[in-house]
Tab-separated table of C-alpha atoms in Angstrom:
chain	number	residue	atom	x	y	z
A	29	MET	CA	-22.191	10.157	16.241
A	30	SER	CA	-19.066	8.912	17.426
A	31	ILE	CA	-16.481	7.418	14.891
A	32	VAL	CA	-17.261	3.962	16.200
A	33	GLU	CA	-20.949	4.187	15.486
A	34	SER	CA	-21.027	6.192	12.295
A	35	ALA	CA	-19.834	4.013	9.629
A	36	PRO	CA	-22.293	1.579	8.110
A	37	ILE	CA	-22.085	-1.894	9.372
A	38	ILE	CA	-24.217	-5.055	10.030
A	39	ALA	CA	-23.811	-6.017	13.584
A	40	GLY	CA	-24.325	-9.295	15.293
A	41	TYR	CA	-21.065	-10.639	16.542
A	42	PRO	CA	-18.915	-9.805	19.688
A	43	ASP	CA	-17.115	-6.399	19.403
A	44	LEU	CA	-13.366	-6.005	18.498
A	45	VAL	CA	-11.631	-4.056	21.003
A	46	VAL	CA	-8.910	-1.612	19.301
A	47	THR	CA	-5.916	-0.740	21.412
A	48	SER	CA	-2.777	1.220	20.890
A	49	PRO	CA	0.208	-0.679	19.892
A	50	PHE	CA	2.380	1.823	22.036
A	51	ASP	CA	0.890	1.584	25.427
A	52	GLY	CA	-2.174	-0.608	25.187
A	53	GLU	CA	-4.590	2.076	25.660
A	54	VAL	CA	-8.244	1.136	24.546
A	55	ILE	CA	-9.120	3.449	21.695
A	56	GLY	CA	-12.547	2.191	20.784
A	57	ALA	CA	-14.553	-1.031	19.605
A	58	VAL	CA	-16.225	-2.209	16.389
A	59	PRO	CA	-19.007	-4.748	15.742
A	60	GLN	CA	-17.874	-7.862	14.258
A	61	ASN	CA	-19.220	-9.728	11.245
A	62	GLY	CA	-19.498	-13.296	10.350
A	63	PRO	CA	-20.048	-15.328	7.189
A	64	GLY	CA	-23.571	-15.887	8.292
A	65	GLN	CA	-24.210	-12.282	7.409
A	66	LEU	CA	-23.117	-12.609	3.961
A	67	ASP	CA	-26.576	-12.499	2.266
A	68	GLY	CA	-27.400	-9.203	4.139
A	69	ILE	CA	-23.882	-7.748	3.335
A	70	LEU	CA	-24.330	-8.364	-0.372
A	71	GLU	CA	-27.972	-7.211	-0.473
A	72	ARG	CA	-26.685	-3.770	0.937
A	73	ALA	CA	-23.705	-3.617	-1.597
A	74	ARG	CA	-26.349	-4.525	-4.489
A	75	THR	CA	-28.212	-1.407	-3.507
A	76	GLY	CA	-25.200	0.650	-3.215
A	77	PHE	CA	-24.205	-0.361	-6.637
A	78	GLN	CA	-27.367	0.669	-8.285
A	79	LEU	CA	-26.927	4.151	-6.394
A	80	SER	CA	-23.489	4.389	-7.390
A	81	ARG	CA	-23.875	3.720	-11.064
A	82	SER	CA	-26.587	6.122	-11.156
A	83	LEU	CA	-24.510	9.092	-10.268
A	84	SER	CA	-23.265	11.188	-12.943
A	85	ARG	CA	-19.413	11.404	-13.419
A	86	PHE	CA	-19.801	15.092	-12.024
A	87	SER	CA	-21.632	13.927	-9.005
A	88	ARG	CA	-18.863	11.361	-8.216
A	89	HIS	CA	-16.280	14.020	-8.953
A	90	LYS	CA	-17.928	16.557	-6.703
A	91	ILE	CA	-18.306	14.174	-3.752
A	92	LEU	CA	-14.670	12.979	-3.896
A	93	GLU	CA	-13.279	16.497	-4.358
A	94	ARG	CA	-15.480	17.560	-1.356
A	95	ALA	CA	-14.141	14.631	0.604
A	96	SER	CA	-10.504	15.635	-0.125
A	97	THR	CA	-11.360	19.158	1.135
A	98	LEU	CA	-12.982	17.808	4.258
A	99	LEU	CA	-9.931	15.368	5.003
A	100	GLY	CA	-7.688	18.508	4.558
A	101	GLU	CA	-9.725	20.305	7.251
A	102	ARG	CA	-9.873	17.419	9.641
A	103	ALA	CA	-6.210	16.470	9.077
A	104	GLU	CA	-5.021	16.832	12.556
A	105	THR	CA	-7.799	14.591	13.786
A	106	ALA	CA	-7.012	11.897	11.280
A	107	ALA	CA	-3.297	12.066	12.095
A	108	ASP	CA	-3.999	11.607	15.853
A	109	LEU	CA	-6.040	8.690	15.209
A	110	ILE	CA	-3.415	7.205	12.961
A	111	VAL	CA	-0.901	7.565	15.798
A	112	ARG	CA	-3.066	5.979	18.452
A	113	GLU	CA	-4.212	3.259	16.321
A	114	ALA	CA	-1.343	2.239	14.185
A	115	GLY	CA	1.556	3.756	16.202
A	116	LYS	CA	2.929	5.781	13.277
A	117	THR	CA	4.872	8.849	14.636
A	118	ILE	CA	2.783	12.185	14.484
A	119	ARG	CA	5.003	13.567	11.748
A	120	GLN	CA	4.571	10.463	9.631
A	121	ALA	CA	0.792	10.313	10.162
A	122	ARG	CA	0.533	14.021	9.066
A	123	LYS	CA	2.393	13.102	5.661
A	124	GLU	CA	-0.174	10.107	5.308
A	125	VAL	CA	-3.010	12.241	5.665
A	126	ALA	CA	-1.488	14.755	3.236
A	127	ARG	CA	-1.106	11.973	0.799
A	128	ALA	CA	-4.789	10.761	1.324
A	129	VAL	CA	-5.880	14.115	0.511
A	130	MET	CA	-4.236	14.002	-2.812
A	131	THR	CA	-5.343	10.466	-3.164
A	132	LEU	CA	-9.101	11.660	-3.052
A	133	SER	CA	-8.378	14.551	-5.311
A	134	LEU	CA	-6.797	12.400	-8.009
A	135	SER	CA	-9.909	10.077	-7.730
A	136	ALA	CA	-12.161	13.187	-8.214
A	137	ASP	CA	-10.375	13.992	-11.410
A	138	ALA	CA	-10.635	10.280	-12.719
A	139	ALA	CA	-14.423	10.267	-12.283
A	140	ARG	CA	-14.739	12.881	-14.956
A	141	SER	CA	-11.643	12.718	-17.060
A	142	ASP	CA	-11.025	8.972	-17.835
A	143	SER	CA	-14.445	8.122	-19.440
A	144	GLY	CA	-13.394	6.476	-22.767
A	145	GLU	CA	-12.520	7.493	-26.274
A	146	VAL	CA	-13.771	7.405	-29.920
A	147	VAL	CA	-13.120	4.115	-32.058
A	148	PRO	CA	-12.147	4.978	-35.711
A	149	PHE	CA	-14.343	2.251	-37.026
A	150	ASP	CA	-14.408	4.007	-40.515
A	151	ALA	CA	-10.565	3.362	-40.660
A	152	PHE	CA	-11.161	-0.355	-41.589
A	153	GLU	CA	-12.481	-1.600	-44.796
A	154	GLY	CA	-16.053	-2.686	-44.671
A	155	SER	CA	-16.626	-0.180	-41.633
A	156	GLU	CA	-16.849	2.950	-43.635
A	157	ASN	CA	-20.371	3.857	-42.512
A	158	ARG	CA	-19.905	3.143	-38.775
A	159	ARG	CA	-19.126	5.477	-35.889
A	160	GLY	CA	-18.737	4.813	-32.405
A	161	TRP	CA	-16.809	4.961	-29.020
A	162	PHE	CA	-16.114	3.129	-25.908
A	163	THR	CA	-16.878	4.221	-22.288
A	164	ARG	CA	-15.632	3.035	-19.001
A	165	GLU	CA	-18.350	1.306	-17.013
A	166	PRO	CA	-18.207	0.091	-13.382
A	167	LEU	CA	-17.693	-3.465	-12.613
A	168	GLY	CA	-20.251	-3.821	-9.732
A	169	ILE	CA	-19.555	-4.857	-6.297
A	170	ILE	CA	-15.825	-4.809	-5.218
A	171	VAL	CA	-14.490	-6.361	-2.178
A	172	ALA	CA	-11.698	-4.160	-0.723
A	173	ILE	CA	-9.316	-5.748	1.967
A	174	THR	CA	-6.740	-3.471	3.399
A	175	PRO	CA	-3.643	-3.566	5.760
A	176	TYR	CA	-2.700	-1.684	8.953
A	177	ASN	CA	0.589	-0.071	7.747
A	178	ASP	CA	-1.247	2.751	5.707
A	179	ALA	CA	-4.599	2.593	7.489
A	180	LEU	CA	-5.970	5.848	5.791
A	181	ASN	CA	-4.121	6.184	2.452
A	182	LEU	CA	-4.254	2.515	1.271
A	183	VAL	CA	-7.972	2.683	2.054
A	184	ALA	CA	-8.200	5.709	0.019
A	185	HIS	CA	-6.580	4.085	-2.868
A	186	LYS	CA	-9.363	1.554	-2.996
A	187	LEU	CA	-12.410	3.604	-2.222
A	188	GLY	CA	-11.525	6.671	-4.242
A	189	PRO	CA	-11.100	4.848	-7.747
A	190	ALA	CA	-14.024	2.457	-7.023
A	191	ILE	CA	-16.268	5.396	-6.260
A	192	ALA	CA	-15.027	7.378	-9.297
A	193	GLY	CA	-15.641	4.338	-11.433
A	194	GLY	CA	-19.394	3.918	-10.194
A	195	ASN	CA	-18.941	0.759	-8.134
A	196	SER	CA	-20.000	-0.358	-4.726
A	197	VAL	CA	-17.567	-1.509	-2.260
A	198	VAL	CA	-17.669	-4.052	0.699
A	199	LEU	CA	-14.458	-2.839	2.693
A	200	LYS	CA	-12.701	-5.087	5.201
A	201	PRO	CA	-10.202	-3.030	6.851
A	202	SER	CA	-7.304	-4.638	9.171
A	203	GLN	CA	-8.659	-5.942	12.281
A	204	LEU	CA	-5.757	-3.797	13.938
A	205	THR	CA	-6.705	-0.465	12.399
A	206	PRO	CA	-10.420	-0.536	11.738
A	207	LEU	CA	-11.082	2.872	13.317
A	208	THR	CA	-9.125	4.854	10.723
A	209	ALA	CA	-10.849	3.106	7.809
A	210	ARG	CA	-14.256	3.918	9.283
A	211	PHE	CA	-13.163	7.588	9.720
A	212	LEU	CA	-12.600	7.929	6.163
A	213	VAL	CA	-15.895	6.344	5.271
A	214	ASP	CA	-17.659	8.747	7.672
A	215	LEU	CA	-16.064	11.656	5.840
A	216	LEU	CA	-17.089	10.418	2.449
A	217	ILE	CA	-20.655	10.271	3.702
A	218	ASP	CA	-20.331	13.740	5.050
A	219	ALA	CA	-19.173	14.666	1.590
A	220	GLY	CA	-22.280	13.464	0.078
A	221	LEU	CA	-21.771	9.824	-0.731
A	222	PRO	CA	-25.008	7.764	-0.129
A	223	ASP	CA	-23.842	5.531	2.624
A	224	GLU	CA	-25.092	2.386	1.081
A	225	ILE	CA	-22.181	2.485	-1.673
A	226	ILE	CA	-19.617	1.426	1.112
A	227	THR	CA	-20.470	-1.352	3.529
A	228	VAL	CA	-17.743	-1.720	6.086
A	229	VAL	CA	-17.265	-5.266	7.581
A	230	HIS	CA	-14.981	-6.550	10.172
A	231	GLY	CA	-14.286	-10.276	10.923
A	232	ASP	CA	-11.875	-13.014	10.620
A	233	ARG	CA	-10.648	-15.264	7.780
A	234	GLU	CA	-13.973	-17.075	7.542
A	235	LEU	CA	-15.668	-13.909	6.719
A	236	ALA	CA	-13.101	-12.773	4.155
A	237	GLN	CA	-13.409	-16.213	2.496
A	238	ALA	CA	-17.054	-16.013	2.115
A	239	LEU	CA	-16.748	-12.547	0.653
A	240	ILE	CA	-13.903	-13.505	-1.859
A	241	SER	CA	-15.877	-16.459	-3.101
A	242	ALA	CA	-19.363	-14.784	-3.699
A	243	ARG	CA	-20.359	-15.076	-7.258
A	244	GLU	CA	-21.582	-11.606	-7.617
A	245	VAL	CA	-18.576	-10.001	-6.252
A	246	ARG	CA	-16.772	-8.890	-9.578
A	247	MET	CA	-13.566	-7.892	-8.114
A	248	VAL	CA	-11.241	-8.314	-5.119
A	249	SER	CA	-8.534	-5.682	-4.461
A	250	PHE	CA	-6.151	-6.824	-1.749
A	251	THR	CA	-3.158	-5.595	-0.083
A	252	GLY	CA	-1.315	-7.948	2.217
A	253	GLY	CA	0.743	-11.078	2.483
A	254	PHE	CA	1.529	-13.920	-0.223
A	255	ALA	CA	0.123	-16.603	1.858
A	256	THR	CA	-3.302	-14.568	1.920
A	257	GLY	CA	-3.020	-13.637	-1.833
A	258	GLU	CA	-2.535	-17.285	-2.733
A	259	ALA	CA	-5.602	-18.403	-0.816
A	260	ILE	CA	-7.626	-15.532	-2.293
A	261	ALA	CA	-6.647	-16.539	-5.785
A	262	ARG	CA	-7.579	-20.192	-4.945
A	263	ASN	CA	-10.942	-19.232	-3.717
A	264	ALA	CA	-12.117	-16.246	-5.861
A	265	GLY	CA	-13.605	-17.927	-8.805
A	266	LEU	CA	-14.116	-15.898	-11.949
A	267	LYS	CA	-13.626	-12.325	-10.971
A	268	LYS	CA	-10.812	-9.642	-11.367
A	269	LEU	CA	-8.015	-9.756	-8.794
A	270	ALA	CA	-5.697	-6.792	-8.020
A	271	MET	CA	-3.137	-7.807	-5.292
A	272	GLU	CA	-0.274	-5.832	-3.709
A	273	LEU	CA	1.695	-8.711	-1.973
A	274	GLY	CA	4.788	-7.020	-0.434
A	275	GLY	CA	8.438	-6.695	-1.308
A	276	ASN	CA	12.036	-7.192	-0.202
A	277	ALA	CA	13.471	-4.100	-1.770
A	278	PRO	CA	16.961	-4.056	-2.905
A	279	VAL	CA	19.004	-0.994	-3.106
A	280	ILE	CA	22.373	-0.813	-5.061
A	281	VAL	CA	25.004	1.887	-4.295
A	282	PHE	CA	27.767	2.158	-6.698
A	283	SER	CA	31.137	3.699	-5.683
A	284	ASP	CA	30.650	6.963	-7.707
A	285	ALA	CA	27.377	7.736	-5.802
A	286	ASP	CA	26.897	10.758	-3.413
A	287	ILE	CA	27.329	8.690	-0.257
A	288	PRO	CA	26.092	11.221	2.158
A	289	ALA	CA	22.729	11.741	0.195
A	290	ALA	CA	22.475	7.827	-0.196
A	291	VAL	CA	22.781	7.305	3.430
A	292	GLU	CA	20.165	9.870	4.278
A	293	ALA	CA	17.787	8.519	1.628
A	294	CYS	CA	18.319	5.089	2.765
A	295	VAL	CA	17.816	5.764	6.383
A	296	SER	CA	14.492	7.416	5.684
A	297	GLY	CA	13.318	4.668	3.198
A	298	ALA	CA	14.378	1.810	5.714
A	299	PHE	CA	12.799	3.057	8.737
A	300	TRP	CA	9.623	4.694	7.805
A	301	ALA	CA	6.709	3.592	9.763
A	302	ALA	CA	9.034	1.386	11.860
A	303	GLY	CA	9.948	-0.371	8.711
A	304	GLN	CA	6.445	-1.648	8.136
A	305	ASN	CA	6.606	-0.535	4.548
A	306	CYS	CA	6.310	-2.941	1.573
A	307	VAL	CA	8.814	-0.609	-0.457
A	308	GLY	CA	11.043	0.105	2.407
A	309	ALA	CA	14.960	-0.415	1.776
A	310	GLN	CA	15.601	-4.027	3.233
A	311	ARG	CA	18.528	-5.089	1.464
A	312	ILE	CA	21.359	-2.536	0.700
A	313	LEU	CA	24.112	-3.542	-1.613
A	314	VAL	CA	27.220	-1.433	-1.606
A	315	GLN	CA	30.060	-1.505	-4.089
A	316	SER	CA	33.211	-2.691	-2.048
A	317	ALA	CA	35.274	0.527	-2.583
A	318	VAL	CA	32.855	2.610	-0.610
A	319	TYR	CA	31.268	0.025	1.532
A	320	GLU	CA	32.976	0.824	4.857
A	321	GLU	CA	32.236	4.496	4.358
A	322	PHE	CA	28.630	3.968	3.723
A	323	ARG	CA	28.350	1.380	6.556
A	324	ASP	CA	29.805	3.575	9.118
A	325	ARG	CA	27.826	6.550	8.071
A	326	PHE	CA	24.562	4.668	7.872
A	327	ALA	CA	24.951	2.851	11.226
A	328	ALA	CA	25.725	6.193	12.888
A	329	ARG	CA	22.781	7.861	11.298
A	330	THR	CA	20.595	4.965	12.441
A	331	ILE	CA	21.806	5.084	15.938
A	332	ALA	CA	21.000	8.766	16.164
A	333	LEU	CA	17.266	7.956	15.395
A	334	THR	CA	14.869	8.508	18.410
A	335	ALA	CA	12.620	5.754	18.957
A	336	GLY	CA	9.544	5.632	21.310
A	337	ASP	CA	6.531	7.442	22.003
A	338	PRO	CA	4.844	8.114	18.549
A	339	ARG	CA	2.963	11.307	20.025
A	340	GLU	CA	6.266	13.102	20.567
A	341	GLU	CA	7.275	15.392	17.774
A	342	ALA	CA	10.851	14.220	18.222
A	343	THR	CA	10.267	10.680	17.821
A	344	ASP	CA	11.560	9.147	14.379
A	345	VAL	CA	10.613	5.639	14.841
A	346	GLY	CA	7.412	4.623	16.819
A	347	PRO	CA	6.092	1.124	17.845
A	348	MET	CA	5.486	-1.721	15.405
A	349	ILE	CA	1.833	-2.696	15.011
A	350	SER	CA	1.924	-5.270	18.025
A	351	VAL	CA	4.408	-6.757	20.506
A	352	ALA	CA	4.255	-9.987	18.532
A	353	SER	CA	5.391	-8.237	15.366
A	354	ALA	CA	8.367	-6.592	17.296
A	355	GLU	CA	9.090	-9.967	18.729
A	356	ALA	CA	9.170	-11.559	15.060
A	357	ALA	CA	11.556	-8.930	14.089
A	358	GLU	CA	13.830	-9.702	17.100
A	359	ARG	CA	13.993	-13.358	16.160
A	360	LEU	CA	14.614	-12.900	12.557
A	361	VAL	CA	17.860	-10.667	13.695
A	362	ASP	CA	18.740	-13.377	16.255
A	363	ASP	CA	18.688	-16.135	13.681
A	364	ALA	CA	20.840	-13.879	11.257
A	365	VAL	CA	23.345	-13.446	13.992
A	366	ALA	CA	23.481	-16.892	14.789
A	367	ALA	CA	24.137	-17.709	11.240
A	368	GLY	CA	27.010	-15.212	11.187
A	369	GLY	CA	25.615	-11.873	10.876
A	370	ARG	CA	26.959	-8.885	12.885
A	371	VAL	CA	24.597	-6.204	14.473
A	372	LEU	CA	25.845	-2.652	13.863
A	373	ALA	CA	23.022	-0.756	15.378
A	374	GLY	CA	19.751	-1.368	17.291
A	375	HIS	CA	18.455	-4.931	17.949
A	376	ARG	CA	16.841	-3.679	21.175
A	377	ARG	CA	13.190	-4.132	22.118
A	378	GLU	CA	10.870	-2.658	24.674
A	379	GLY	CA	7.212	-3.820	24.123
A	380	ALA	CA	6.288	-3.259	20.403
A	381	VAL	CA	9.078	-0.570	20.001
A	382	TYR	CA	12.088	-2.275	18.221
A	383	TRP	CA	14.958	-0.039	17.722
A	384	PRO	CA	16.131	0.631	14.167
A	385	THR	CA	18.543	-2.269	13.440
A	386	VAL	CA	21.370	-2.565	10.983
A	387	VAL	CA	22.985	-6.038	10.309
A	388	GLU	CA	26.064	-7.042	7.988
A	389	GLY	CA	27.603	-10.313	7.060
A	390	VAL	CA	24.028	-11.993	6.721
A	391	PRO	CA	24.107	-15.227	4.685
A	392	PHE	CA	21.731	-15.151	1.796
A	393	SER	CA	20.263	-18.382	2.883
A	394	CYS	CA	18.814	-16.162	5.999
A	395	GLU	CA	15.085	-15.479	6.203
A	396	LEU	CA	16.163	-11.935	6.899
A	397	TRP	CA	17.966	-11.576	3.521
A	398	ALA	CA	15.501	-13.993	1.529
A	399	ASP	CA	12.147	-12.848	2.776
A	400	GLU	CA	10.233	-9.667	3.490
A	401	ALA	CA	10.947	-8.616	7.153
A	402	PHE	CA	8.281	-5.842	7.315
A	403	ALA	CA	10.306	-4.496	10.356
A	404	PRO	CA	12.933	-1.666	11.060
A	405	VAL	CA	15.935	-3.896	9.904
A	406	VAL	CA	18.360	-3.597	7.284
A	407	VAL	CA	20.942	-5.672	5.771
A	408	LEU	CA	24.026	-4.358	4.363
A	409	SER	CA	26.091	-6.404	1.889
A	410	PRO	CA	29.141	-5.505	-0.305
A	411	PHE	CA	29.611	-6.191	-4.137
A	412	GLU	CA	32.365	-6.050	-6.550
A	413	THR	CA	30.530	-5.780	-9.950
A	414	GLU	CA	27.413	-4.345	-11.489
A	415	GLU	CA	26.566	-7.907	-12.892
A	416	GLN	CA	26.932	-9.335	-9.157
A	417	ALA	CA	24.918	-6.633	-7.745
A	418	ILE	CA	22.037	-7.011	-10.211
A	419	ALA	CA	22.042	-10.913	-9.692
A	420	GLN	CA	21.787	-10.519	-5.886
A	421	ALA	CA	19.088	-7.888	-6.321
A	422	ASN	CA	16.969	-10.051	-8.304
A	423	GLU	CA	17.329	-13.423	-6.793
A	424	ILE	CA	14.183	-12.786	-4.538
A	425	ASP	CA	10.996	-14.233	-6.186
A	426	TYR	CA	8.941	-10.838	-5.784
A	427	ALA	CA	9.684	-7.243	-5.995
A	428	LEU	CA	7.715	-4.041	-5.803
A	429	HIS	CA	10.520	-1.286	-5.872
A	430	ALA	CA	14.230	-1.291	-6.067
A	431	ALA	CA	16.752	1.556	-6.196
A	432	THR	CA	20.308	2.588	-7.241
A	433	PHE	CA	22.436	5.381	-6.547
A	434	THR	CA	25.078	6.555	-9.163
A	435	ARG	CA	26.287	9.763	-10.935
A	436	ASP	CA	26.609	7.771	-14.073
A	437	ILE	CA	23.224	8.284	-15.845
A	438	THR	CA	23.962	5.664	-18.568
A	439	ARG	CA	24.827	3.043	-15.909
A	440	ALA	CA	21.489	4.098	-13.839
A	441	LEU	CA	19.440	3.430	-17.010
A	442	ARG	CA	21.065	0.185	-17.786
A	443	VAL	CA	20.672	-1.131	-14.223
A	444	SER	CA	17.102	0.089	-14.068
A	445	GLU	CA	16.233	-1.912	-17.260
A	446	GLN	CA	17.877	-4.988	-15.722
A	447	LEU	CA	16.426	-4.801	-12.180
A	448	GLU	CA	13.132	-7.000	-11.930
A	449	ALA	CA	10.911	-4.703	-10.095
A	450	GLY	CA	7.481	-2.895	-10.460
A	451	GLY	CA	9.491	0.301	-10.145
A	452	VAL	CA	13.014	1.448	-9.955
A	453	MET	CA	14.096	4.689	-8.254
A	454	ILE	CA	17.431	6.429	-9.321
A	455	ASN	CA	19.128	8.321	-6.582
A	456	ASP	CA	16.120	7.882	-4.354
A	457	SER	CA	15.120	5.559	-1.833
A	458	SER	CA	13.067	2.591	-2.879
A	459	ASP	CA	10.291	3.753	-0.872
A	460	TYR	CA	9.561	6.836	-3.009
A	461	ARG	CA	5.979	6.600	-4.272
A	462	VAL	CA	3.674	9.341	-5.702
A	463	ASP	CA	0.224	8.391	-5.645
A	464	SER	CA	-0.596	9.112	-9.385
A	465	MET	CA	2.016	6.743	-10.536
A	466	PRO	CA	1.425	2.910	-11.368
A	467	PHE	CA	2.331	0.730	-8.254
A	468	GLY	CA	2.549	-2.978	-8.058
A	469	GLY	CA	4.660	-5.938	-8.212
A	470	ALA	CA	7.004	-7.875	-10.684
A	471	LYS	CA	7.405	-11.589	-11.018
A	472	TYR	CA	5.718	-13.770	-8.697
A	473	GLY	CA	2.541	-12.497	-7.067
A	474	SER	CA	2.255	-9.502	-9.541
A	475	MET	CA	-1.449	-8.807	-10.323
A	476	GLY	CA	-2.762	-5.495	-11.236
A	477	ARG	CA	-1.629	-1.951	-10.426
A	478	GLU	CA	-2.696	0.736	-7.941
A	479	GLY	CA	-2.101	4.321	-8.423
A	480	VAL	CA	-5.421	6.462	-9.001
A	481	ARG	CA	-5.638	6.324	-12.656
A	482	PHE	CA	-4.396	2.829	-13.012
A	483	ALA	CA	-6.806	1.339	-10.038
A	484	TYR	CA	-9.601	3.174	-11.870
A	485	GLU	CA	-8.982	1.289	-15.034
A	486	GLU	CA	-8.763	-1.821	-13.087
A	487	MET	CA	-12.058	-1.245	-11.533
A	488	THR	CA	-13.923	-0.262	-14.597
A	489	GLN	CA	-14.512	-2.140	-17.991
A	490	PRO	CA	-14.962	-0.873	-21.602
A	491	LYS	CA	-18.182	-0.815	-23.331
A	492	VAL	CA	-18.245	-0.350	-26.964
A	493	ILE	CA	-21.070	1.658	-28.854
A	494	CYS	CA	-21.150	1.323	-32.477
A	495	ILE	CA	-23.694	2.973	-34.989
A	496	ASN	CA	-24.092	1.559	-38.400
A	497	ALA	CA	-25.091	4.765	-40.230
C-alpha cells in the first residue's frame, strides 16, 4: 500500500492535497474527517483501548523497540518525506529522524520499567498488617494534536508514551504535514501494533472541537499556539490536559563568555528549521562590553548561511512552512524597522524562503520582541547589568527554554535560578533538548511535561492495591 492509503482513517470528506512548501509540488492527499464522524471515530478508539490495555508490558515494549529499529532502517525515506512535506533541510531532517528513533526506544523502555512501586503501609500506625503497591494504569482514549515543525518526532513523543502506557490514541496531525505522521503510524503497525490502537483523523477546527469535548476522551495532548490552547482548555471539560504552547526564548551573553562559541551556538539555535522552533533563540541579550563584537560576528555568520532548496546538502535554511508564514515574518520585521529597528542581515524573501534575519534596536513594545516570531528572525539587544538582563528576559508571559553564556559558574547557577523558564541551558543554545528530559513551559500556559518518561506518567494513572493480612 502507499503511504496515503495505509494508515487507518474513516473517510467521507473531500481530500486534503499536500504540497511542498518549497516549490508547490503535490506530494499526496489524505481523506478528511468531520464532526459528523465522531461516533465512528470514538467507537474505533474504544476498541483500540481494549486491545492496548490487554497487551502485556513486554508486548508494548517489543512493539515499540521494533518500531525504533524499523525507523532506523527506513531513515532516509523518512527524512526525504520530511524535506518534501515540511521543508526542513535534508541534514536537519536526518537529525529529526535520529531523534524519533531514540524517542521510540525510550518509550519501549518506559513500557516495562516504570510500572509502579511498593507502598510501605506497615510504616504507619494501625496499618502494621497491611502490604501493597501501586501500579501505573492507562487513562483510556487520548486525543493527540501535533504541529508541523517536527512532524515526525513530536508525533513520536505523543504516540510512544501513550502506547507504552496501554492507551489508545486519536491522532490529529497538522493539516500541513499529515503524511509524515501517517508514515510513523504505518511503521508502528508494521512493528506489530494492532491498527485499531491509533486512529488517524484529518480535519479542521470543528473536528478538533468535537474530539476535545467528547466526554470519554480522558486526555488531550496538544502542541501548538496559545489561542488554540486556550480554546482547548475552555472546551475540554473534566479531562487531563498536556500542552506545549510555544515560547520566545531569551539568551543572555555575559562579557566573560567565549564569544565565538556563543555566536556559533546561537546561530544554530536561532535558524534551525527556518526558525520554526519553539525553543529557538529569538531574543539575544548581550552585555554592552562585548555587544559590538558579538553583533558583528553573529551578523557575519548569519550572512554566510545558505538559504534555499532543502534537498541540497549544502542548504542551511530551507523554506518556512508556507508563503503566508514567510510573509508574516517579513511583516514583523517591517514593523520593527518602522519602529526604529535596524536590519543587520537577511530580511529577504522568495516565496516561502525567508533569509535568516538579524535586527537590533527593536523597541520592547514591538511584536517582534514581545511575541513568538516562529521564524528565522533574531533580535539583538545590549544590557549593562545582570539584574537588567534577567528582568528583560523574564518580561514575557510565557517561556519554554532560556540560555546563558558565561565562564563564571556561580553566576551561571544564580542566573539559572532567576530565569523563569521550563529549562535553562548554560553555555549552550536555548534549543538544546534531549528526548528523555522533562520538557514544558513556565508561567502562563504551562501545563504538563513532555519527554518520554514524563509524558508516560502524564498518560497513566496510579492504582493502589492494599492487602489486609
